[in-house]
Amino acid sequence: MPNGQTHTAEPSRDFDTVLIANRGEIALRILRACKDLGLKTVLVCSQADRQARYGALADTSLCIGPASAGKSYLNKDAILLAGRLTGAGAVHPGYGFLSENAAFSAAVEDAGMVFIGPTAESIAIMGDKIAAKSAMIAAGVPCVPGPDSKLPDDLAAVEAIASEIGYPVIVKATGGGGGRGMRVVPDAGALHEAIAVTREEARQAFGSPALYMEKFLQHPRHIEIQVLCDVHGNAIWLGHRDCSMQRRHQKVIEEAPAPGIAPDVIGLIAAACVRACLQIGYRGVGTLEFLYEDGYFYFIEMNTRLQVEHPVTEMTSGIDIVQAQIKSARGIPLDIVQADVTVDGHAFECRINAEDPTTFLASAGTITALTLPSGPGIRVDTHVHASYKVSPYYDSLIGKLIVHAPSRAEAIVKMRAALAETEIEGISTNLPLLRRIFDDNGFATGCTDIHYLEKWLKQRSAS
Amino acid sequence: MAETAERIMSGADFSDPAVIASLAAALEVAGVDGIEIEQGARKVRIVVEHGVLGAVSQVNASQRNPATAHSSAVKAPMAGIFCRDHPASFTPPFELPREVVPGDTLGFLRVGPVLLPVKASGTGILTRSLAADGSLVGYGEPLFEIEPCP
């Protein structure tokens, strides 16, 4: 897509050493991508991860702080110092931690290193829900009905906005995310309290009481579009995913492509996404998330980073998204155009979490035995092994099981077999839950909405 | 042992009884029976009679049992480049073992333009330096081993 006259990003500098500012499976995934590209790696870790076996695969492994993420993986100064000490030319933030922190992106670049991700400005725009919505509307990306401005303090004016949108509405913190700082308002009677509570929550959790309001969609699916941009005004989209199987706003299973959506319909939305990326001078990889209901798409937010579920798109597009991201950061122009991007077959990803499959309480401890599936079309992204000690300090994700097959039905069969082969002993995992979901007829039929899993779990616990 | 001897010979003053005492204690700990060192025209021979080195006042090595002593490690307070000595210092490297008290500077961490002293937090016998001079060390990495005073 050789266009992008409006592109403003500065060309990135080249580098030969990447500092990986993350842990677990994504640190290992990035490390492997760097090796494939002939780049040297510096892996920073906390004291809790010092003994992790994957650390030995890096050219340099450096402990930067205690187990607490705030003093290690979220410690900007410690990471920048590590970059200086090791001569790293770039920092890859992975996902989570500092990956969507605009100040960190700026600090890395100010320190003379390349941030493998978008500019601080892009992150800041997309981190502000109102600014993001404005940018999307400007590019013709459909958004959820509701004003692209913060709610006024005057409650009468807020009432008028809610009436115009039509109940139910959802009130969200402009600086929120991850399912926090939002509240559904079913009718006018519940509006005042919802505004007051959410405003206070937003003030405390995100440092700003600013709220905005949107139409609350009742049975949407979560569909997202993966984009890839270089710093020369080229941008493409690599496919779409369905991540509707969620519990408490946390994705459990993802798949690509999203079933039941015609290519020409998604193609129009994706083209608008690419346009939006070019207009804001976006660089690297990103994901635009949508709610999809009754045949319409509604933009909700953009994740300005690599995502946990990127492998399903890698499987269907044949493109190594992490390598592509790093190449973009090095200033290498995209070597493919949109017409080269294909969607081949169907892929699923199961997030394997160290948690109780019924109570969902995190489970820390030592993995005493581990059997992972293998064979054609099966991929496991994980950093754990038998004798690995699952730390209580971090996210419970211990691995991702990904399958790829010619069709969705065949991919389901393959995932069932792969899950049956998988055995993890010594800690509790959500494997039993994942197996049950893949045996569920509703899920197998496809097109389930974002509330399906929660309702399904409630029904099972009641019966 | 050859490496230790070479290091010791390079800068040590064998007319200093403390140096002899330190060396004898190191030999005792290492289980070496004796050593001969030539330094120019001077020659020093130390013969260790294991278990009777109580005369070594600075470091009473014979009373330390590495297997049972509650040694503690002085750890790096942050990631950096370990420096045994201050770059501007012309003082020869200190010999081990030696007695240390809280606040004694044991080495330095260089982090960019900053040189951070690594200090002893307790009283004891500094028995081992664990990081190589000029090496990259991580947060919490053991730099020195200190055993309790006998």
Coordinates of C-alpha atoms in Angstrom, one line a residue:
Chain A
M1 CA 0.0 0.0 0.0
P2 CA 2.4 2.7 -1.2
N3 CA 0.6 5.8 0.0
G4 CA 0.4 7.5 3.4
Q5 CA 1.2 11.1 2.5
T6 CA 0.0 12.1 5.9
H7 CA 2.5 9.9 7.7
T8 CA 4.6 11.7 10.2
A9 CA 6.6 9.2 12.1
E10 CA 10.3 9.7 12.2
P11 CA 12.3 7.0 10.5
S12 CA 13.7 4.6 13.1
R13 CA 17.3 3.8 13.6
D14 CA 18.8 0.4 13.0
F15 CA 20.1 -1.7 15.9
D16 CA 21.7 -5.0 16.5
T17 CA 20.8 -5.7 20.1
V18 CA 17.3 -5.8 21.5
L19 CA 16.5 -5.5 25.2
I20 CA 13.4 -7.5 26.1
A21 CA 11.6 -5.8 28.9
N22 CA 9.1 -8.6 29.7
R23 CA 9.0 -12.1 31.0
G24 CA 7.4 -15.5 30.4
E25 CA 6.2 -16.8 27.1
I26 CA 6.3 -13.5 25.3
A27 CA 9.9 -12.8 26.4
L28 CA 10.8 -16.1 24.9
R29 CA 8.7 -15.5 21.8
I30 CA 10.5 -12.2 21.2
L31 CA 13.9 -13.7 21.9
R32 CA 13.3 -16.3 19.3
A33 CA 12.2 -13.7 16.7
C34 CA 15.4 -11.7 17.4
K35 CA 17.5 -14.8 16.9
D36 CA 15.8 -15.5 13.6
L37 CA 16.7 -12.0 12.5
G38 CA 20.3 -12.3 13.7
L39 CA 19.9 -9.8 16.5
K40 CA 21.5 -10.1 19.9
T41 CA 19.3 -10.2 22.9
V42 CA 19.4 -8.7 26.4
L43 CA 16.7 -10.2 28.7
V44 CA 16.0 -8.3 31.9
C45 CA 14.3 -10.1 34.7
S46 CA 13.2 -9.8 38.3
Q47 CA 14.7 -11.7 41.1
A48 CA 11.8 -14.1 41.0
D49 CA 12.6 -15.0 37.3
R50 CA 16.4 -15.1 37.8
Q51 CA 16.5 -18.9 37.6
A52 CA 14.0 -19.2 34.7
R53 CA 15.6 -21.5 32.1
Y54 CA 14.7 -19.3 29.1
G55 CA 17.0 -16.6 30.5
A56 CA 20.0 -18.7 29.5
L57 CA 18.9 -18.4 25.8
A58 CA 19.6 -14.7 25.8
D59 CA 23.0 -13.3 24.9
T60 CA 22.8 -11.4 28.2
S61 CA 20.5 -11.9 31.1
L62 CA 20.3 -9.2 33.7
C63 CA 18.3 -9.1 36.9
I64 CA 17.1 -5.5 37.4
G65 CA 15.0 -5.7 40.6
P66 CA 13.1 -7.6 43.2
A67 CA 10.1 -9.8 42.4
S68 CA 7.5 -7.0 42.6
A69 CA 6.7 -5.9 39.1
G70 CA 6.7 -2.3 40.2
K71 CA 10.4 -2.6 41.1
S72 CA 11.4 -4.6 38.1
Y73 CA 9.3 -5.0 34.9
L74 CA 7.5 -1.7 35.6
N75 CA 10.6 0.1 36.7
K76 CA 11.4 2.4 33.8
D77 CA 14.7 3.7 35.2
A78 CA 16.0 0.2 35.9
I79 CA 15.2 -0.9 32.4
L80 CA 16.8 2.2 30.8
L81 CA 19.9 1.6 33.0
A82 CA 20.0 -2.0 31.8
G83 CA 19.8 -0.8 28.2
R84 CA 22.7 1.6 28.9
L85 CA 24.8 -1.1 30.7
T86 CA 24.4 -3.6 28.0
G87 CA 24.6 -1.4 24.9
A88 CA 21.1 -2.4 23.7
G89 CA 20.0 -0.5 20.6
A90 CA 16.3 -1.1 21.1
V91 CA 13.7 -2.1 23.7
H92 CA 10.9 -4.5 23.1
P93 CA 8.2 -4.1 25.7
G94 CA 6.1 -7.2 24.8
Y95 CA 2.5 -6.9 26.1
G96 CA 1.3 -5.7 29.5
F97 CA 3.8 -4.0 31.8
L98 CA 5.2 -0.9 30.0
S99 CA 4.1 -1.8 26.5
E100 CA 1.4 0.9 26.3
N101 CA 3.1 3.5 28.4
A102 CA 3.7 6.6 26.4
A103 CA 6.2 8.0 28.8
F104 CA 8.3 4.9 28.6
S105 CA 8.2 4.9 24.8
A106 CA 9.5 8.5 25.0
A107 CA 12.1 7.8 27.6
V108 CA 13.5 4.9 25.6
E109 CA 13.9 7.1 22.5
D110 CA 15.3 9.9 24.6
A111 CA 17.9 7.5 25.9
G112 CA 19.0 6.9 22.3
M113 CA 17.3 3.5 21.9
V114 CA 14.5 2.5 19.6
F115 CA 11.2 1.7 21.2
I116 CA 9.8 -1.4 19.3
G117 CA 6.3 0.0 19.3
P118 CA 4.6 3.2 18.3
T119 CA 5.6 6.7 19.2
A120 CA 4.7 8.1 22.6
E121 CA 2.2 10.4 20.8
S122 CA 0.4 7.5 19.1
I123 CA 0.2 5.6 22.4
A124 CA -1.1 8.7 24.2
I125 CA -3.8 9.2 21.6
M126 CA -5.0 5.7 21.7
G127 CA -4.7 5.6 25.5
D128 CA -7.2 8.4 25.7
K129 CA -10.6 6.9 24.8
I130 CA -12.0 10.2 23.6
A131 CA -9.0 11.1 21.5
A132 CA -8.9 7.6 20.0
K133 CA -12.6 7.8 19.1
S134 CA -12.1 11.2 17.5
A135 CA -9.2 9.8 15.4
M136 CA -11.3 6.8 14.3
I137 CA -14.3 8.9 13.4
A138 CA -11.9 11.2 11.3
A139 CA -10.8 8.1 9.4
G140 CA -14.2 6.8 8.8
V141 CA -14.0 3.9 11.3
P142 CA -17.5 3.2 12.8
C143 CA -17.7 3.8 16.5
V144 CA -20.2 3.0 19.3
P145 CA -23.0 5.7 19.3
G146 CA -22.2 8.4 21.8
P147 CA -20.4 11.7 21.8
D148 CA -16.6 11.7 21.3
S149 CA -16.2 14.1 24.2
K150 CA -16.1 13.8 27.9
L151 CA -19.3 14.0 29.9
P152 CA -20.2 17.4 31.3
D153 CA -20.4 17.9 35.1
D154 CA -24.0 19.1 34.8
L155 CA -26.1 16.0 35.5
A156 CA -29.1 17.3 33.5
A157 CA -26.9 17.6 30.4
V158 CA -25.7 14.0 31.0
E159 CA -29.3 12.9 31.3
A160 CA -30.0 14.5 27.9
I161 CA -27.0 12.7 26.3
A162 CA -28.1 9.3 27.7
S163 CA -31.7 9.9 26.4
E164 CA -30.4 10.8 23.0
I165 CA -28.2 7.6 22.8
G166 CA -31.0 5.5 24.3
Y167 CA -30.7 3.1 27.3
P168 CA -29.0 1.0 28.2
V169 CA -25.8 3.0 28.1
I170 CA -22.3 2.4 29.4
V171 CA -20.3 5.0 31.3
K172 CA -16.5 4.6 31.0
A173 CA -13.4 6.3 32.4
T174 CA -11.5 8.0 29.5
G175 CA -8.2 6.7 30.9
G176 CA -9.6 3.2 31.7
G177 CA -9.1 -0.2 30.2
G178 CA -9.0 -3.9 30.8
G179 CA -12.6 -3.9 31.9
R180 CA -12.0 -1.4 34.8
G181 CA -13.6 1.9 35.3
M182 CA -16.9 1.2 33.5
R183 CA -20.5 0.8 34.5
V184 CA -23.7 -0.2 32.6
V185 CA -26.7 2.0 33.2
P186 CA -29.9 0.1 32.4
D187 CA -32.3 3.1 32.8
A188 CA -32.5 6.7 33.7
G189 CA -33.1 5.9 37.4
A190 CA -29.7 4.4 37.8
L191 CA -27.8 7.2 36.0
H192 CA -26.9 9.5 38.8
E193 CA -25.4 6.9 41.1
A194 CA -23.5 5.2 38.2
I195 CA -21.9 8.5 37.2
A196 CA -20.9 9.3 40.8
V197 CA -19.4 5.9 41.5
T198 CA -17.6 5.6 38.1
R199 CA -16.2 9.1 38.4
E200 CA -14.7 8.4 41.8
E201 CA -13.4 5.0 40.6
A202 CA -11.8 6.8 37.6
R203 CA -10.3 9.4 39.8
Q204 CA -8.7 6.8 42.1
A205 CA -7.7 4.2 39.6
F206 CA -6.6 6.3 36.6
G207 CA -5.9 9.7 38.1
S208 CA -8.6 11.5 36.1
P209 CA -12.3 11.7 36.8
A210 CA -13.1 12.2 33.1
L211 CA -15.9 9.9 31.8
Y212 CA -17.6 9.3 28.5
M213 CA -20.8 7.6 27.5
E214 CA -21.7 5.1 24.8
K215 CA -24.6 2.9 23.8
F216 CA -24.4 -0.4 25.6
L217 CA -24.5 -3.2 23.2
Q218 CA -26.3 -6.2 24.7
H219 CA -25.0 -9.2 22.8
P220 CA -22.0 -8.2 20.8
R221 CA -19.1 -10.3 19.7
H222 CA -15.5 -9.1 20.1
I223 CA -13.8 -8.8 16.8
E224 CA -10.4 -7.3 16.2
I225 CA -8.2 -6.3 13.3
Q226 CA -4.4 -6.8 13.2
V227 CA -2.5 -4.0 11.5
L228 CA 1.1 -3.6 10.5
C229 CA 2.8 -0.3 9.6
D230 CA 6.3 0.7 8.6
V231 CA 7.8 4.1 9.0
H232 CA 7.6 4.9 5.3
G233 CA 3.9 5.4 4.9
N234 CA 3.0 1.8 4.3
A235 CA 0.3 0.0 6.3
I236 CA -1.6 -3.3 5.8
W237 CA -3.9 -5.4 7.8
L238 CA -3.1 -9.1 8.4
G239 CA -6.5 -10.5 9.3
H240 CA -9.2 -10.5 11.9
R241 CA -9.8 -12.4 15.1
D242 CA -12.8 -13.3 17.3
C243 CA -12.0 -13.1 20.9
S244 CA -15.5 -13.3 22.3
M245 CA -14.8 -16.1 24.7
Q246 CA -14.1 -13.9 27.7
R247 CA -14.5 -14.1 31.4
R248 CA -14.4 -10.8 33.3
H249 CA -13.1 -9.1 30.2
Q250 CA -10.2 -11.4 30.0
K251 CA -9.9 -13.4 26.8
V252 CA -9.8 -17.2 27.3
I253 CA -9.9 -18.5 23.7
E254 CA -9.2 -16.6 20.4
E255 CA -9.6 -17.6 16.9
A256 CA -8.8 -16.4 13.4
P257 CA -10.6 -15.6 11.2
A258 CA -13.8 -14.5 13.0
P259 CA -16.4 -16.9 11.8
G260 CA -19.5 -15.9 9.9
I261 CA -18.3 -12.4 8.7
A262 CA -18.1 -11.9 5.0
P263 CA -14.7 -10.8 3.6
D264 CA -16.1 -7.8 1.9
V265 CA -17.8 -6.6 5.1
I266 CA -14.7 -6.9 7.2
G267 CA -12.6 -5.6 4.3
L268 CA -14.3 -2.2 4.4
I269 CA -13.8 -1.8 8.1
A270 CA -10.1 -3.0 7.9
A271 CA -9.4 -0.5 5.1
A272 CA -10.7 2.3 7.4
C273 CA -8.4 1.0 10.2
V274 CA -5.4 1.1 7.9
R275 CA -6.4 4.7 6.9
A276 CA -6.6 5.7 10.6
C277 CA -3.2 4.3 11.3
L278 CA -1.7 6.3 8.4
Q279 CA -3.5 9.4 9.6
I280 CA -2.0 9.2 13.1
G281 CA 1.4 8.2 11.8
Y282 CA 1.2 4.8 13.5
R283 CA 4.2 2.5 13.3
G284 CA 4.7 -1.2 14.1
V285 CA 1.9 -3.6 15.0
G286 CA -1.4 -2.8 16.5
T287 CA -4.9 -4.1 17.0
L288 CA -8.2 -2.3 16.6
E289 CA -10.9 -3.8 18.7
F290 CA -14.5 -3.8 17.8
L291 CA -17.8 -4.9 19.1
Y292 CA -19.9 -6.6 16.4
E293 CA -23.6 -6.8 16.7
D294 CA -26.4 -7.4 14.2
G295 CA -24.0 -7.0 11.3
Y296 CA -22.5 -3.7 12.4
F297 CA -19.0 -2.9 13.7
Y298 CA -18.3 -0.5 16.6
F299 CA -14.7 0.6 17.4
I300 CA -13.9 0.3 21.1
E301 CA -10.2 0.7 21.5
M302 CA -6.8 0.2 19.9
N303 CA -4.1 -1.8 21.5
T304 CA -0.8 -0.2 20.5
R305 CA 1.3 -3.3 21.1
L306 CA 1.8 -6.9 20.3
Q307 CA -1.1 -8.9 21.6
V308 CA -1.3 -12.2 23.4
E309 CA -3.3 -13.7 20.6
H310 CA -1.1 -12.7 17.7
P311 CA -0.2 -16.3 16.9
V312 CA -3.6 -17.2 15.5
T313 CA -3.1 -14.5 12.8
E314 CA 0.4 -15.7 12.2
M315 CA -1.0 -19.2 11.6
T316 CA -3.6 -18.0 9.1
S317 CA -1.5 -15.3 7.3
G318 CA 1.9 -17.1 7.4
I319 CA 3.5 -13.8 8.6
D320 CA 5.7 -13.7 11.6
I321 CA 4.2 -10.7 13.3
V322 CA 7.0 -10.3 15.9
Q323 CA 9.6 -10.3 13.3
A324 CA 7.6 -7.9 11.2
Q325 CA 7.3 -5.6 14.2
I326 CA 11.0 -5.6 14.8
K327 CA 11.8 -5.0 11.1
S328 CA 9.4 -2.0 11.2
A329 CA 11.2 -0.6 14.2
R330 CA 14.5 -1.0 12.3
G331 CA 13.1 1.2 9.6
I332 CA 12.9 -1.6 7.0
P333 CA 10.0 -1.0 4.5
L334 CA 7.2 -3.5 4.4
D335 CA 8.1 -6.1 1.8
I336 CA 4.5 -7.1 1.1
V337 CA 1.4 -5.2 0.0
Q338 CA -2.2 -5.8 1.0
A339 CA -2.9 -8.0 -2.0
D340 CA -0.2 -10.4 -0.8
V341 CA -1.9 -11.0 2.5
T342 CA -4.1 -14.2 2.6
V343 CA -6.2 -15.9 5.2
D344 CA -5.4 -19.6 5.1
G345 CA -7.5 -22.0 7.1
H346 CA -8.6 -21.5 10.7
A347 CA -6.6 -21.1 13.9
F348 CA -7.5 -21.3 17.6
E349 CA -5.5 -20.2 20.7
C350 CA -6.2 -21.4 24.2
R351 CA -4.7 -19.4 27.0
I352 CA -3.4 -21.9 29.6
N353 CA -3.5 -20.2 33.0
A354 CA -2.2 -21.4 36.3
E355 CA -5.5 -21.1 38.1
D356 CA -8.2 -23.2 39.6
P357 CA -10.6 -24.1 36.7
T358 CA -13.7 -23.6 39.0
T359 CA -12.8 -20.8 41.3
F360 CA -10.3 -19.1 39.0
L361 CA -7.9 -18.4 41.9
A362 CA -4.3 -18.2 40.8
S363 CA -2.3 -21.3 41.5
A364 CA 1.5 -20.9 42.2
G365 CA 3.9 -23.8 42.7
T366 CA 6.2 -26.2 41.0
I367 CA 5.2 -28.0 37.8
T368 CA 6.0 -31.6 38.6
A369 CA 5.2 -33.1 35.3
L370 CA 4.5 -31.6 31.8
T371 CA 3.3 -33.2 28.6
L372 CA 2.8 -30.9 25.7
P373 CA 1.1 -31.8 22.4
S374 CA 2.8 -31.8 19.1
G375 CA 2.2 -32.7 15.5
P376 CA 1.2 -30.9 12.3
G377 CA -0.7 -27.7 12.9
I378 CA 0.0 -27.6 16.6
R379 CA 2.1 -24.9 18.3
V380 CA 2.8 -24.3 21.9
D381 CA 4.2 -20.9 23.0
T382 CA 5.4 -21.4 26.6
H383 CA 8.4 -20.8 28.8
V384 CA 7.5 -23.4 31.4
H385 CA 8.9 -26.9 31.8
A386 CA 8.8 -29.7 34.3
S387 CA 10.3 -28.4 37.6
Y388 CA 9.5 -24.8 36.6
K389 CA 8.2 -22.8 39.6
V390 CA 5.1 -20.7 38.8
S391 CA 5.5 -17.4 40.6
P392 CA 2.7 -15.8 42.5
Y393 CA 3.9 -12.4 41.5
Y394 CA 2.7 -12.2 37.9
D395 CA -0.1 -12.9 35.5
S396 CA -1.2 -16.5 35.6
L397 CA -0.6 -17.2 31.9
I398 CA 1.8 -20.0 31.6
G399 CA 1.4 -20.9 27.9
K400 CA -0.6 -20.7 24.8
L401 CA -1.8 -23.7 22.8
I402 CA -2.4 -22.9 19.2
V403 CA -3.8 -25.1 16.4
H404 CA -4.2 -24.5 12.7
A405 CA -6.3 -26.6 10.3
P406 CA -8.0 -26.1 6.9
S407 CA -11.4 -25.3 8.4
R408 CA -12.9 -24.2 11.8
A409 CA -14.5 -27.6 12.3
E410 CA -11.2 -29.4 11.7
A411 CA -9.4 -26.9 14.0
I412 CA -11.8 -27.7 16.8
V413 CA -11.2 -31.4 16.4
K414 CA -7.4 -30.7 16.4
M415 CA -7.7 -28.6 19.5
R416 CA -9.7 -31.2 21.4
A417 CA -7.0 -33.8 20.7
A418 CA -4.2 -31.3 21.6
L419 CA -5.9 -30.4 24.9
A420 CA -6.4 -34.1 25.6
E421 CA -2.6 -34.7 25.1
T422 CA -1.7 -31.8 27.4
E423 CA -0.9 -32.7 31.0
I424 CA 0.4 -30.3 33.6
E425 CA 0.9 -31.6 37.1
G426 CA 1.8 -29.9 40.4
I427 CA -0.3 -26.8 39.9
S428 CA -3.9 -26.2 39.0
T429 CA -4.7 -25.0 35.5
N430 CA -7.7 -24.1 33.4
L431 CA -7.2 -27.1 31.1
P432 CA -10.4 -28.8 32.3
L433 CA -12.3 -25.7 31.5
L434 CA -10.8 -25.3 28.0
R435 CA -11.6 -29.0 27.3
R436 CA -15.2 -28.5 28.3
I437 CA -15.5 -25.3 26.2
F438 CA -14.2 -27.2 23.1
D439 CA -16.9 -29.9 23.7
D440 CA -19.7 -27.3 23.9
N441 CA -22.1 -27.3 21.0
G442 CA -22.8 -23.5 21.2
F443 CA -19.1 -22.7 20.9
A444 CA -18.6 -25.3 18.1
T445 CA -21.4 -23.6 16.2
G446 CA -19.6 -20.3 16.4
C447 CA -20.6 -16.7 16.6
T448 CA -21.1 -16.7 20.4
D449 CA -21.2 -13.3 22.0
I450 CA -18.9 -11.8 24.7
H451 CA -21.3 -12.9 27.5
Y452 CA -21.6 -16.5 26.4
L453 CA -18.8 -17.9 28.6
E454 CA -19.9 -16.1 31.7
K455 CA -23.5 -17.3 31.3
W456 CA -22.3 -20.8 30.5
L457 CA -20.2 -20.8 33.7
K458 CA -23.1 -19.6 35.7
Q459 CA -25.4 -22.3 34.4
R460 CA -22.8 -25.0 35.1
S461 CA -22.2 -23.9 38.6
A462 CA -25.9 -23.7 39.3
S463 CA -26.5 -27.2 38.0
Chain B
M1 CA 46.5 -21.6 44.0
A2 CA 48.9 -20.4 41.3
E3 CA 46.5 -17.7 40.3
T4 CA 46.1 -16.6 43.9
A5 CA 49.8 -16.6 44.4
E6 CA 50.4 -14.6 41.3
R7 CA 47.9 -12.0 42.4
I8 CA 49.4 -11.8 45.8
M9 CA 52.9 -11.5 44.5
S10 CA 52.1 -8.7 42.2
G11 CA 51.5 -6.1 44.8
A12 CA 51.9 -7.5 48.3
D13 CA 54.4 -6.3 50.9
F14 CA 55.7 -9.4 52.5
S15 CA 57.5 -7.5 55.2
D16 CA 54.1 -6.6 56.5
P17 CA 53.0 -9.2 59.2
A18 CA 49.4 -8.6 58.3
V19 CA 50.0 -9.7 54.8
I20 CA 51.7 -12.9 56.0
A21 CA 48.8 -13.5 58.4
S22 CA 46.2 -13.0 55.7
L23 CA 48.1 -15.3 53.3
A24 CA 48.5 -17.9 55.9
A25 CA 44.8 -17.8 56.7
A26 CA 44.0 -18.1 53.0
L27 CA 46.3 -21.1 52.7
E28 CA 44.6 -22.7 55.7
V29 CA 41.2 -22.2 54.2
A30 CA 42.3 -23.6 50.9
G31 CA 43.8 -26.6 52.6
V32 CA 47.3 -25.9 51.2
D33 CA 50.2 -27.0 53.3
G34 CA 52.7 -24.4 52.3
I35 CA 53.9 -21.9 49.7
E36 CA 57.1 -20.3 48.5
I37 CA 57.0 -16.9 47.0
E38 CA 59.9 -15.1 45.3
Q39 CA 59.7 -11.4 44.9
G40 CA 62.9 -10.0 43.5
A41 CA 65.7 -11.0 45.8
R42 CA 63.4 -11.8 48.6
K43 CA 61.8 -15.1 49.2
V44 CA 59.0 -15.9 51.6
R45 CA 58.1 -19.5 52.7
I46 CA 55.0 -20.2 54.7
V47 CA 54.4 -23.6 56.1
V48 CA 50.9 -24.2 57.4
E49 CA 50.3 -26.4 60.3
H50 CA 46.6 -26.9 60.0
G51 CA 44.6 -26.2 63.1
V52 CA 47.3 -24.2 65.0
L53 CA 47.0 -20.9 63.2
G54 CA 45.5 -19.2 66.3
A55 CA 48.3 -16.8 66.2
V56 CA 46.9 -15.0 63.2
S57 CA 45.2 -12.2 64.9
Q58 CA 43.7 -10.3 62.0
V59 CA 41.8 -13.3 60.7
N60 CA 41.5 -16.4 62.7
A61 CA 40.9 -18.8 59.8
S62 CA 41.3 -21.9 61.7
Q63 CA 38.1 -21.2 63.7
R64 CA 36.1 -20.8 60.6
N65 CA 34.5 -23.8 59.1
P66 CA 33.2 -23.0 55.7
A67 CA 30.7 -25.8 55.9
T68 CA 29.1 -24.6 59.1
A69 CA 29.8 -20.9 59.3
H70 CA 26.8 -18.7 58.7
S71 CA 28.3 -16.7 56.0
S72 CA 26.3 -14.0 54.4
A73 CA 26.6 -12.4 51.0
V74 CA 26.9 -8.7 50.2
K75 CA 24.6 -8.3 47.2
A76 CA 24.5 -5.8 44.4
P77 CA 21.9 -3.1 45.2
M78 CA 21.2 -2.7 41.5
A79 CA 22.5 -3.7 38.1
G80 CA 25.8 -2.3 37.2
I81 CA 29.5 -2.9 36.3
F82 CA 31.4 -4.2 39.3
C83 CA 34.6 -2.4 40.1
R84 CA 36.9 -3.7 42.8
D85 CA 38.5 -0.3 43.3
H86 CA 37.7 3.3 42.8
P87 CA 39.0 4.3 39.3
A88 CA 40.8 7.3 40.8
S89 CA 42.4 5.3 43.6
F90 CA 46.0 4.2 43.5
T91 CA 45.6 1.9 46.5
P92 CA 46.5 -1.7 45.8
P93 CA 43.6 -4.1 46.0
F94 CA 42.9 -5.2 49.5
E95 CA 43.8 -8.7 50.5
L96 CA 41.4 -11.4 51.6
P97 CA 40.4 -12.4 54.1
R98 CA 40.0 -9.2 56.1
E99 CA 37.9 -7.9 58.9
V100 CA 35.2 -5.5 57.9
V101 CA 32.8 -3.3 59.9
P102 CA 29.5 -1.7 58.8
G103 CA 30.0 1.1 56.3
D104 CA 33.3 -0.2 55.0
T105 CA 33.5 0.2 51.2
L106 CA 34.1 -3.2 49.6
G107 CA 33.8 -2.2 46.0
F108 CA 31.8 -0.1 43.5
L109 CA 29.1 -0.4 41.0
R110 CA 29.4 1.7 37.9
V111 CA 26.1 2.6 36.3
G112 CA 26.7 5.1 33.5
P113 CA 28.4 8.1 35.1
V114 CA 27.5 7.0 38.6
L115 CA 29.9 5.1 40.8
L116 CA 28.0 3.5 43.7
P117 CA 29.9 2.2 46.7
V118 CA 29.1 -1.2 47.9
K119 CA 29.4 -1.2 51.6
A120 CA 29.5 -3.9 54.3
S121 CA 26.3 -3.9 56.3
G122 CA 27.7 -5.9 59.3
T123 CA 30.9 -6.9 61.1
G124 CA 32.6 -10.0 59.9
I125 CA 35.4 -11.5 57.9
L126 CA 35.3 -10.7 54.2
T127 CA 36.4 -14.0 52.8
R128 CA 35.7 -13.9 49.1
S129 CA 35.1 -11.5 46.3
L130 CA 32.6 -13.2 44.0
A131 CA 32.3 -11.0 41.0
A132 CA 35.1 -10.4 38.5
D133 CA 36.4 -6.8 38.2
G134 CA 34.6 -5.1 35.3
S135 CA 31.9 -7.7 35.0
L136 CA 28.2 -6.9 34.5
V137 CA 26.2 -7.9 37.6
G138 CA 22.5 -7.9 38.2
Y139 CA 20.4 -6.8 41.1
G140 CA 20.8 -9.0 44.1
E141 CA 23.8 -10.8 42.7
P142 CA 26.2 -11.9 45.5
L143 CA 29.4 -9.8 45.3
F144 CA 31.2 -10.7 48.5
E145 CA 31.0 -13.3 51.1
I146 CA 31.3 -12.4 54.8
E147 CA 31.7 -14.8 57.6
P148 CA 31.0 -14.0 61.2
C149 CA 33.9 -13.0 63.4
P150 CA 35.1 -15.9 65.5

